[in-house]
Amino acid sequence: MIESTVVDMRAPYLIMIGDVHDPLYAKTGFGIVQWRRDQVAGQLRFAGCPVDMGVPDLTVQEAKAAGAASLVIGVAPVGGEIPESWWAVIEEAAAAGLDIVCGLHIRLQDYPAIVEAANVSGARLIDVRVPPRKLPVGTGRKRSGKRVLMVGTDCAVGKKYSALALDQALRGAGIKSTFRATGQTGIMIAGSGIPIDAVVSDFVSGAAELLSPDNEADHWDVIEGQGSLFHPGYAAVSLGLLHGSQPDAIVLCHEAGRTEIDEWDGFTLPGIAECIALNLLNGKLTNPSIRCVGVSVNTSSLPAAEREGWLAALSAETGLPCVDPLVEGMQAIVNNMLSS
Amino acid sequence: MIESTVVDMRAPYLIMIGDVHDPLYAKTGFGIVQWRRDQVAGQLRFAGCPVDMGVPDLTVQEAKAAGAASLVIGVAPVGGEIPESWWAVIEEAAAAGLDIVCGLHIRLQDYPAIVEAANVSGARLIDVRVPPRKLPVGTGRKRSGKRVLMVGTDCAVGKKYSALALDQALRGAGIKSTFRATGQTGIMIAGSGIPIDAVVSDFVSGAAELLSPDNEADHWDVIEGQGSLFHPGYAAVSLGLLHGSQPDAIVLCHEAGRTEIDEWDGFTLPGIAECIALNLLNGKLTNPSIRCVGVSVNTSSLPAAEREGWLAALSAETGLPCVDPLVEGMQAIVNNMLSS
């Protein structure tokens, strides 16, 4: 077994969703299929599984024959455990030489049968939540290439989706772009990345620097954000990521209708302008020319009739393109990004 | 051996400085003697050691007979290694039942002979840099009692010294006060604490909450700060500590004459007023009534004739008491803290 600490997944993938009953718990699998369909060989489902990601059903042996290189655990069940009935299949895949990729809180190397099977075949066991070792301290040294970072009013406001949609829109417009993942689901979609919230705090900005290295002058890294500077639990992660990313541009992500930090009662969500201002104030430490290029809003909670007016009012207030990436797409933000 | 992850040292201490040749490398030992003389049984020096902390010279057996409970490694040598010649003495101390306390980057449990000796005697091996396990995420919930946090324009500007001096001044004025340590030297002086920079970033504010728990309404926790919000490497630590500490008051620490972040070329030190403002802006998230109560300056680089004028000008600019704790003491800041 070769144990990897820097995530680096080998495609094509066989995505295991087993006997999951609710598509919500298979969001990792659906995310990979949505954003990286060309990397997916198929799905591995148990008989009677009601969830279908719309890709070929394959057994381990069929996937191996079709050239699959990794078995990706595509679910995030409550409690973070893998069901007992799944392990025989995972062991079979490891024995067949497929890397096993897992983003749950368990660690694959704690399962001796899997370790043994991988040892024999040479497969890698990849725990996506384990950050790289020997991370550097952030230097603040300016890197070549351009960077855009998603920031948020809160956790779970669409930062990952916005980054993926922005990366796609940039590439659609012929711009060189790479999505850079900072959380386990994003990493499994991108095939690489650093789980930034698992990094020791002294090395957060250094990890963010490592994540988006020097690049061509006209290349954009589109960096998945984490947390919020206004989050009483997670702001440290957000600040380290902001400093290390050295973004030329930020996109503020928000969920319309949310008024409090999710699950932190009594913490009022910041205003959009206030949140942009604090990110720019802190971000200019490592990139004095940082600017906000747009607001990406999940408007699903708004009545359909109010949606457009709500975004127009926000756009008037901020002077920025304000879009729901699921509805309008990210083109207006791309145009603003490239206008400087 | 009982392995401790939450630091909790047992006094009295035998402080080992061995054959150290430069007092600078024994600053941990000197710090303990300076601030916690009543906890110190003596020092353990090898023949010919030119450094003297001014406490009784004791062997391990003499210290044991005198009631010492811990052998504290009082040096921080270059490279963070313990010299080969020290280990026989450390093993003797562990075998005699003295806890071994070490703040270096090595881990005591990696030394089998020490582990074995401690196992037999029941001594504890305390690696001060290892943070507690199972830390909580920060809640932001307001705690009872009062807190004052040292913040800084940079690393190494006197935050630990200022906190210890402030704690001493408060207790001297009859105010209930506890020094709360967040770095290894501070922890070895205090006998407890959390090495905040070694905590995984998701749990930094939670660790800071744990460090200064609910207390009596008129009790002050004086919290050692870390880093600076303007430090491109370590600002994440500073922000998590600020949010989790929920300080009612901050003291800005600074070294006169420093113009750049130490060892980070090209990063201009923030202005004093700018640094206070960003700390208050961020700090109000978890304590809306946060205020700055003074500036603590290391003026050692200033010509003696300029010192008073320099501090007076800064005081006029900020409207705050500005002192060098080594010269004026912290009384003016205490007075301002208690005046609200």
XYZ file of C-alpha atoms in Angstrom:
680
model
C 0.000 0.000 0.000
C 1.237 3.462 -0.838
C -0.372 5.902 1.536
C -0.971 9.311 0.038
C -1.240 12.475 2.073
C -1.332 14.970 -0.770
C -4.568 14.173 -2.535
C -4.014 13.161 -6.138
C -6.775 10.942 -7.505
C -6.427 8.681 -10.536
C -9.307 8.606 -13.030
C -11.414 6.989 -14.351
C -13.543 6.495 -11.248
C -15.969 3.828 -10.181
C -18.274 5.701 -7.807
C -19.730 3.575 -5.028
C -23.146 4.546 -3.717
C -24.090 1.018 -2.565
C -27.547 0.933 -1.060
C -27.948 4.639 -0.278
C -31.639 5.578 -0.164
C -31.591 9.369 -0.343
C -29.863 11.275 -3.164
C -28.892 13.937 -0.606
C -26.428 11.519 0.984
C -24.881 10.818 -2.423
C -24.061 14.454 -3.128
C -20.358 13.693 -3.494
C -21.121 11.153 -6.230
C -23.583 13.468 -7.953
C -21.078 16.315 -7.763
C -18.386 14.284 -9.498
C -20.830 13.186 -12.197
C -22.088 16.752 -12.677
C -18.707 18.458 -12.890
C -16.312 15.728 -14.030
C -18.469 13.361 -16.102
C -15.501 12.547 -18.347
C -13.601 11.075 -15.395
C -16.397 8.692 -14.398
C -16.438 5.059 -15.601
C -19.603 4.180 -13.779
C -21.458 3.683 -10.526
C -21.465 0.720 -8.145
C -24.910 0.108 -6.668
C -26.325 -2.782 -4.648
C -29.481 -4.529 -5.858
C -32.538 -2.381 -5.201
C -30.659 0.908 -4.685
C -33.224 3.571 -5.590
C -30.673 6.326 -6.294
C -29.327 6.576 -9.846
C -26.638 9.007 -10.993
C -27.298 8.262 -14.648
C -23.978 6.579 -15.419
C -23.330 2.883 -16.257
C -23.776 0.313 -13.496
C -20.521 -1.614 -13.131
C -19.175 -4.274 -10.796
C -15.614 -3.949 -9.516
C -14.402 -6.444 -12.115
C -16.292 -4.752 -14.963
C -14.884 -1.389 -13.936
C -11.370 -2.814 -13.712
C -11.752 -4.302 -17.215
C -12.986 -0.929 -18.466
C -9.844 0.764 -17.151
C -11.128 2.304 -13.906
C -8.275 3.361 -11.615
C -10.100 4.308 -8.412
C -13.095 3.298 -6.341
C -14.526 6.524 -4.942
C -16.849 6.360 -1.935
C -19.595 8.641 -3.267
C -21.727 9.023 -0.177
C -21.629 11.025 3.034
C -23.921 9.087 5.369
C -25.082 10.488 8.690
C -22.413 9.758 11.294
C -19.718 9.454 8.663
C -19.507 5.643 8.864
C -19.338 3.218 5.957
C -22.081 0.536 6.273
C -20.739 -2.895 7.302
C -22.052 -4.485 4.119
C -19.838 -2.286 1.932
C -16.461 -3.498 3.157
C -16.317 -6.730 1.179
C -16.733 -4.764 -2.043
C -14.159 -2.177 -1.008
C -11.711 -4.971 -0.193
C -12.399 -6.573 -3.580
C -11.640 -3.263 -5.289
C -8.409 -2.767 -3.325
C -7.364 -6.328 -4.183
C -8.072 -5.591 -7.850
C -5.633 -2.694 -7.678
C -8.137 0.159 -7.608
C -7.168 3.085 -5.403
C -9.771 3.620 -2.687
C -10.773 7.265 -2.171
C -12.747 8.258 0.900
C -13.748 11.679 2.247
C -15.414 10.509 5.442
C -14.175 10.935 8.995
C -13.016 7.317 9.199
C -9.529 6.445 8.051
C -9.041 3.652 5.552
C -5.754 2.602 7.131
C -7.623 1.675 10.285
C -9.152 -1.299 8.404
C -6.531 -4.108 8.325
C -8.219 -6.157 5.598
C -8.274 -3.156 3.255
C -4.677 -2.257 4.071
C -3.608 -5.859 3.429
C -5.440 -6.034 0.092
C -3.934 -2.706 -1.008
C -0.482 -3.821 0.105
C -0.654 -6.854 -2.097
C -2.021 -5.078 -5.182
C -0.165 -1.768 -4.870
C -3.406 0.209 -4.649
C -3.381 3.502 -2.748
C -5.683 4.324 0.158
C -6.583 7.995 -0.063
C -8.253 9.657 2.901
C -9.268 13.013 1.500
C -9.622 14.672 4.904
C -5.980 14.077 5.850
C -3.988 17.227 5.030
C -0.493 17.037 3.539
C 2.367 16.748 5.998
C 5.208 19.244 6.356
C 3.169 22.204 5.163
C 5.060 25.503 4.997
C 4.236 28.702 6.863
C 2.734 31.320 4.550
C 5.343 33.617 3.027
C 3.078 36.290 1.558
C 5.342 36.253 -1.518
C 3.360 37.283 -4.601
C 2.872 34.474 -7.079
C 2.445 34.734 -10.826
C -0.939 34.106 -12.435
C -4.348 35.288 -11.272
C -6.627 34.089 -8.525
C -10.283 34.460 -7.623
C -11.519 33.289 -4.219
C -15.078 32.571 -3.128
C -15.860 34.203 0.236
C -19.124 33.994 2.115
C -21.540 35.504 4.570
C -21.671 32.052 6.196
C -20.868 28.372 5.693
C -22.972 26.408 3.192
C -23.995 29.335 0.998
C -22.798 27.882 -2.300
C -19.078 28.639 -2.372
C -18.118 25.297 -3.890
C -20.882 25.423 -6.495
C -20.054 29.036 -7.366
C -16.367 28.212 -7.833
C -17.108 25.224 -10.044
C -19.590 27.238 -12.109
C -17.156 30.131 -12.427
C -14.335 27.806 -13.490
C -16.633 26.278 -16.099
C -17.740 29.688 -17.361
C -14.157 30.882 -17.633
C -13.096 27.828 -19.604
C -16.218 28.207 -21.739
C -15.047 31.725 -22.548
C -11.651 30.420 -23.605
C -9.858 31.559 -20.446
C -7.277 29.292 -18.786
C -8.716 28.292 -15.439
C -8.292 25.663 -12.706
C -10.733 24.906 -9.898
C -8.800 24.615 -6.605
C -10.578 22.606 -3.921
C -10.326 23.257 -0.175
C -12.944 20.836 1.219
C -13.468 17.098 0.899
C -16.298 17.151 -1.638
C -14.535 19.720 -3.776
C -11.330 17.689 -3.602
C -13.120 14.564 -4.763
C -14.599 16.508 -7.687
C -11.297 18.166 -8.602
C -9.214 15.046 -8.016
C -6.783 17.072 -5.898
C -6.722 19.798 -3.278
C -6.085 20.427 0.410
C -8.697 20.033 3.183
C -7.913 23.434 4.585
C -9.998 23.141 7.750
C -7.941 20.119 8.836
C -4.647 22.028 8.644
C -2.916 23.159 11.850
C -3.604 26.865 12.238
C 0.021 27.980 11.912
C 0.069 26.549 8.387
C -3.303 27.584 6.955
C -2.039 30.425 4.795
C 0.957 28.318 3.788
C -1.369 25.517 2.694
C -3.389 28.006 0.668
C -0.199 29.213 -1.005
C 0.689 25.620 -1.892
C -2.786 25.078 -3.337
C -2.478 27.757 -6.017
C 1.174 27.835 -7.091
C 2.847 30.116 -9.611
C 1.153 29.935 -12.979
C 0.969 31.596 -16.380
C 0.184 35.299 -16.255
C -3.216 34.860 -17.906
C -4.251 31.765 -15.954
C -6.940 31.965 -13.255
C -7.108 29.738 -10.186
C -10.708 29.594 -8.997
C -10.449 28.798 -5.302
C -13.213 27.187 -3.272
C -13.800 29.234 -0.126
C -14.464 28.050 3.418
C -16.518 29.535 6.229
C -16.841 33.278 6.723
C -14.895 36.040 8.423
C -18.121 36.578 10.383
C -18.336 32.996 11.647
C -17.551 32.661 15.380
C -16.290 29.118 14.874
C -14.522 29.126 11.525
C -13.288 32.647 10.737
C -9.656 31.659 11.342
C -9.842 29.210 8.438
C -11.374 31.891 6.225
C -8.698 34.463 7.055
C -5.788 32.092 6.492
C -7.294 31.027 3.179
C -7.811 34.671 2.178
C -4.223 35.641 3.016
C -2.653 32.587 1.391
C -4.789 32.749 -1.739
C -3.718 36.351 -2.435
C -6.822 36.781 -4.580
C -6.939 39.419 -7.295
C -10.694 39.027 -7.144
C -13.263 37.766 -4.665
C -16.831 36.646 -5.293
C -19.129 37.006 -2.297
C -21.444 33.998 -1.875
C -24.708 34.279 0.026
C -28.036 32.554 0.528
C -31.000 34.877 0.103
C -33.241 34.952 3.128
C -30.683 33.722 5.629
C -30.530 36.113 8.569
C -28.384 34.266 11.108
C -25.211 32.193 11.003
C -26.529 28.670 10.436
C -26.735 26.750 13.746
C -25.083 29.624 15.679
C -28.138 31.235 17.217
C -27.916 34.924 17.907
C -25.188 35.659 15.364
C -26.750 37.984 12.818
C -25.544 37.505 9.265
C -23.407 40.441 8.112
C -24.714 42.793 5.466
C -23.435 42.099 1.952
C -21.521 45.363 1.709
C -20.098 44.936 5.219
C -18.920 41.427 4.386
C -17.287 42.519 1.140
C -15.565 45.404 2.933
C -14.049 43.233 5.681
C -12.757 40.728 3.136
C -11.155 43.483 1.067
C -9.679 45.136 4.177
C -8.041 41.878 5.304
C -7.216 40.639 1.821
C -5.203 43.688 0.819
C -2.460 42.519 3.225
C -1.229 40.027 0.634
C -2.744 41.550 -2.505
C -3.255 45.318 -2.424
C -5.173 45.245 -5.724
C -7.853 42.824 -4.473
C -11.375 43.728 -5.580
C -14.831 42.193 -5.414
C -16.126 41.203 -8.842
C -19.615 39.959 -8.047
C -22.114 38.375 -5.706
C -23.281 34.786 -6.182
C -26.606 34.125 -4.483
C -28.575 30.975 -3.804
C -32.075 32.381 -4.357
C -33.966 29.110 -3.929
C -35.788 30.368 -0.856
C -37.228 33.415 -2.644
C -40.651 33.384 -4.307
C -40.101 33.221 -8.076
C -41.744 36.599 -8.595
C -39.346 38.327 -6.201
C -36.080 36.814 -7.424
C -35.142 39.227 -10.184
C -36.093 42.304 -8.204
C -34.109 41.067 -5.214
C -30.954 40.606 -7.283
C -31.461 43.936 -9.067
C -31.756 45.759 -5.752
C -28.596 44.075 -4.471
C -26.806 44.969 -7.680
C -27.875 48.601 -7.307
C -26.666 48.618 -3.694
C -23.271 47.057 -4.372
C -22.574 48.217 -7.912
C -21.697 44.614 -8.770
C -23.171 41.859 -10.919
C -25.389 39.760 -8.646
C -26.482 36.382 -9.980
C -27.839 33.029 -8.967
C -25.354 30.687 -10.663
C -28.064 28.051 -11.121
C -30.307 30.513 -12.967
C -28.269 33.264 -14.606
C -24.943 31.457 -14.687
C -21.649 33.203 -13.958
C -21.161 35.057 -17.249
C -21.837 38.505 -15.817
C -19.223 37.911 -13.111
C -16.736 36.593 -15.682
C -17.243 39.758 -17.744
C -16.572 41.932 -14.718
C -13.510 39.870 -13.698
C -11.966 40.282 -17.117
C -12.841 43.976 -17.467
C -10.031 45.341 -15.329
C 3.353 6.328 32.136
C 0.326 8.557 32.071
C 0.467 10.670 28.951
C -1.097 14.078 29.295
C -2.480 16.079 26.402
C -4.065 18.901 28.378
C -1.096 20.594 29.976
C -1.294 20.558 33.743
C 2.088 20.780 35.435
C 2.834 19.726 38.989
C 5.008 21.999 41.131
C 7.556 22.314 42.656
C 9.847 22.215 39.643
C 13.441 21.182 39.159
C 14.484 23.228 36.127
C 17.119 21.574 33.957
C 19.498 23.849 32.091
C 22.345 21.304 31.898
C 25.387 22.725 30.159
C 23.711 25.608 28.327
C 26.227 28.355 27.601
C 24.037 31.314 26.664
C 21.308 32.658 28.969
C 19.231 33.451 25.847
C 18.703 29.729 25.286
C 17.524 29.319 28.866
C 14.745 31.893 28.580
C 12.108 29.335 29.514
C 13.918 28.590 32.754
C 14.513 32.255 33.508
C 10.848 33.006 32.740
C 9.647 30.442 35.240
C 12.038 31.749 37.897
C 11.026 35.353 37.217
C 7.258 34.862 37.236
C 6.720 31.738 39.351
C 9.634 31.697 41.800
C 7.440 30.073 44.457
C 6.981 26.991 42.249
C 10.701 26.428 41.734
C 12.658 23.973 43.931
C 15.924 24.536 42.112
C 18.006 24.247 38.997
C 19.876 21.250 37.585
C 23.196 22.252 36.028
C 26.142 20.231 34.802
C 29.632 20.974 36.151
C 30.999 24.152 34.616
C 27.646 25.493 33.357
C 28.193 29.276 33.187
C 24.488 30.173 33.313
C 22.911 30.652 36.732
C 19.246 31.384 37.386
C 19.910 32.243 41.025
C 18.044 29.308 42.586
C 19.516 26.320 44.489
C 21.545 23.772 42.569
C 19.987 20.352 43.093
C 20.572 16.849 41.772
C 17.570 14.754 40.815
C 17.744 12.897 44.122
C 18.107 16.083 46.165
C 15.158 17.628 44.337
C 13.066 14.488 44.895
C 13.913 14.563 48.604
C 12.938 18.236 48.699
C 9.506 17.414 47.270
C 9.985 18.380 43.611
C 7.233 16.941 41.398
C 8.487 17.767 37.880
C 11.701 18.038 35.914
C 11.189 20.945 33.517
C 13.461 21.253 30.472
C 14.306 24.944 30.813
C 16.137 25.517 27.532
C 15.219 26.081 23.909
C 18.376 25.166 22.007
C 18.826 25.913 18.325
C 17.259 23.096 16.343
C 14.983 22.141 19.196
C 16.944 19.012 20.136
C 17.936 17.879 23.605
C 21.719 17.232 23.813
C 22.629 13.533 23.962
C 24.336 13.937 27.315
C 21.098 15.051 29.000
C 19.087 11.878 28.507
C 20.633 9.858 31.347
C 19.591 12.562 33.807
C 16.100 12.822 32.330
C 15.721 9.056 32.595
C 16.890 9.183 36.213
C 14.267 11.841 36.958
C 11.501 9.850 35.253
C 12.553 6.750 37.186
C 12.413 8.773 40.417
C 8.791 9.615 39.645
C 9.277 13.210 38.528
C 7.020 14.302 35.661
C 9.097 15.379 32.661
C 7.931 18.617 31.038
C 9.260 19.596 27.625
C 8.283 22.412 25.261
C 10.584 21.489 22.390
C 9.612 20.086 19.010
C 10.714 16.572 19.948
C 8.224 14.271 21.652
C 9.193 12.577 24.887
C 7.190 9.484 24.013
C 9.528 8.863 21.092
C 12.279 7.963 23.583
C 11.694 4.353 24.718
C 13.989 4.485 27.744
C 12.152 7.529 29.104
C 8.774 5.978 28.418
C 9.833 2.782 30.187
C 11.148 4.650 33.230
C 7.964 6.709 33.447
C 5.828 3.613 33.043
C 7.479 1.986 36.026
C 7.357 5.033 38.303
C 4.012 6.459 37.238
C 5.589 9.744 36.140
C 3.901 11.723 33.378
C 5.581 12.811 30.149
C 4.246 16.234 29.222
C 4.944 17.572 25.737
C 3.787 21.154 26.014
C 3.438 21.638 22.264
C 0.856 18.880 21.887
C -2.627 20.437 21.932
C -5.525 18.773 23.739
C -7.514 16.245 21.747
C -11.211 16.507 20.931
C -11.287 20.283 21.013
C -14.693 21.854 20.385
C -15.629 24.240 17.584
C -16.062 27.786 18.870
C -19.620 28.564 19.905
C -19.416 32.330 20.294
C -21.521 31.937 23.440
C -20.760 34.740 25.894
C -19.005 33.566 29.026
C -19.125 35.109 32.485
C -16.145 36.991 33.894
C -13.899 39.455 32.129
C -11.062 38.983 29.655
C -8.191 41.057 28.347
C -6.203 39.837 25.330
C -2.765 40.940 24.167
C -2.738 41.662 20.427
C 0.244 42.777 18.390
C 1.613 44.565 15.389
C 3.810 41.474 14.834
C 5.158 38.318 16.460
C 7.763 38.714 19.212
C 6.777 42.200 20.361
C 6.286 41.357 24.053
C 2.781 39.888 24.232
C 3.726 37.212 26.748
C 5.707 39.618 28.923
C 2.919 42.214 28.779
C 0.309 39.653 29.804
C 2.389 38.395 32.711
C 3.109 41.954 33.845
C -0.540 42.931 33.535
C -1.659 39.859 35.489
C 0.853 40.719 38.200
C -0.259 44.361 38.304
C -3.913 43.369 38.543
C -3.259 40.989 41.426
C -1.101 43.643 43.052
C -4.112 45.961 42.894
C -6.268 43.353 44.606
C -8.096 42.319 41.428
C -8.786 38.633 40.748
C -6.752 37.695 37.723
C -5.378 34.614 35.936
C -2.684 34.553 33.256
C -3.816 32.283 30.384
C -0.995 30.928 28.259
C -1.238 30.184 24.533
C 2.401 29.360 23.665
C 4.905 26.857 24.984
C 6.981 29.207 27.127
C 3.895 30.849 28.574
C 2.414 27.433 29.306
C 5.547 26.348 31.169
C 5.399 29.533 33.233
C 1.683 29.251 33.926
C 1.762 25.491 34.470
C -1.190 25.081 32.114
C -2.555 26.402 28.829
C -3.100 25.460 25.191
C -0.455 25.806 22.425
C -2.882 27.608 20.177
C -0.726 27.588 17.039
C -0.637 23.779 17.084
C -4.429 23.495 17.019
C -6.197 22.463 13.798
C -7.658 25.605 12.275
C -11.290 24.548 12.601
C -10.857 24.445 16.370
C -8.776 27.548 17.123
C -11.604 29.681 18.463
C -12.994 26.661 20.317
C -9.613 26.113 21.958
C -9.511 29.775 22.968
C -12.976 29.423 24.511
C -11.773 26.404 26.495
C -8.739 28.337 27.700
C -10.739 31.048 29.496
C -13.886 29.381 30.831
C -16.780 30.948 32.720
C -15.588 32.720 35.819
C -16.656 35.126 38.552
C -18.092 38.385 37.268
C -15.191 40.429 38.657
C -12.426 38.036 37.604
C -10.071 38.896 34.726
C -8.416 36.371 32.456
C -5.250 37.923 31.030
C -4.685 36.083 27.774
C -1.305 35.764 26.052
C -1.710 36.741 22.402
C -0.160 35.165 19.317
C 0.956 36.641 16.011
C -0.810 39.589 14.434
C -3.811 40.150 12.185
C -1.271 41.777 9.868
C 1.032 38.755 9.682
C 0.912 36.953 6.314
C 1.798 33.647 7.950
C 0.031 33.660 11.300
C -3.024 35.929 11.125
C -5.412 32.966 11.178
C -4.159 32.019 14.635
C -4.591 35.614 15.812
C -8.165 35.871 14.525
C -9.292 32.556 16.017
C -7.752 33.550 19.347
C -9.454 36.973 19.181
C -12.879 35.479 18.431
C -12.610 32.699 21.004
C -11.213 34.928 23.747
C -14.171 37.343 23.448
C -12.066 40.037 25.084
C -13.686 42.939 26.882
C -10.352 44.682 26.498
C -7.297 44.422 24.291
C -3.790 45.726 24.884
C -1.825 46.405 21.721
C 1.793 45.241 21.980
C 4.504 46.719 19.789
C 8.254 47.096 19.507
C 9.364 50.677 18.938
C 11.446 51.099 15.812
C 10.254 47.967 14.054
C 9.069 48.888 10.573
C 8.547 45.505 8.886
C 7.094 42.161 9.890
C 10.086 40.309 11.339
C 11.625 37.964 8.739
C 8.841 38.714 6.217
C 10.607 41.213 3.999
C 8.416 43.746 2.289
C 5.527 43.544 4.748
C 5.284 46.959 6.338
C 4.245 46.970 9.963
C 0.734 48.404 10.399
C 0.239 51.728 12.104
C -0.726 51.503 15.774
C -4.161 53.055 15.221
C -4.776 50.889 12.148
C -3.861 47.748 14.082
C -6.117 48.645 17.000
C -8.980 49.394 14.600
C -8.773 46.053 12.766
C -8.666 44.142 16.036
C -11.722 45.993 17.352
C -13.567 45.536 14.050
C -12.988 41.781 14.075
C -13.306 41.379 17.821
C -16.778 42.893 18.054
C -18.149 39.755 16.382
C -18.013 37.900 19.692
C -17.894 40.858 22.088
C -19.565 44.045 20.853
C -18.247 46.011 23.847
C -14.578 45.263 23.127
C -12.270 48.251 23.597
C -8.561 48.936 23.563
C -7.257 49.912 27.005
C -3.619 50.658 26.256
C -0.454 50.136 24.278
C 2.481 48.135 25.677
C 5.736 48.991 23.944
C 9.188 47.444 24.035
C 11.236 50.653 23.831
C 14.662 49.038 24.208
C 15.747 50.134 20.734
C 15.057 53.825 21.428
C 17.750 56.196 22.699
C 17.040 56.860 26.368
C 16.468 60.553 25.707
C 13.745 59.853 23.158
C 11.778 57.234 25.062
C 9.409 59.387 27.070
C 8.641 61.704 24.188
C 7.985 58.777 21.888
C 5.462 57.266 24.299
C 3.844 60.644 24.977
C 3.364 61.252 21.261
C 1.824 57.813 20.834
C -0.443 58.444 23.787
C -1.566 61.750 22.276
C -2.233 60.033 18.937
C -4.223 57.116 20.356
C -5.774 58.671 23.445
C -4.557 55.658 25.415
C -1.991 54.966 28.123
C 1.216 53.903 26.372
C 3.869 52.276 28.528
C 6.959 50.140 28.422
C 6.060 47.427 30.946
C 9.731 47.044 31.919
C 10.040 50.747 32.736
C 6.673 52.231 33.663
C 4.914 48.976 34.596
C 1.299 48.280 33.690
C -0.440 50.408 36.320
C -1.690 53.049 33.867
C -3.256 50.337 31.723
C -4.801 48.680 34.776
C -6.329 52.009 35.772
C -7.829 52.445 32.325
C -9.111 48.835 32.227
C -10.933 49.279 35.507
C -12.309 52.725 34.691
C -15.205 51.585 32.502
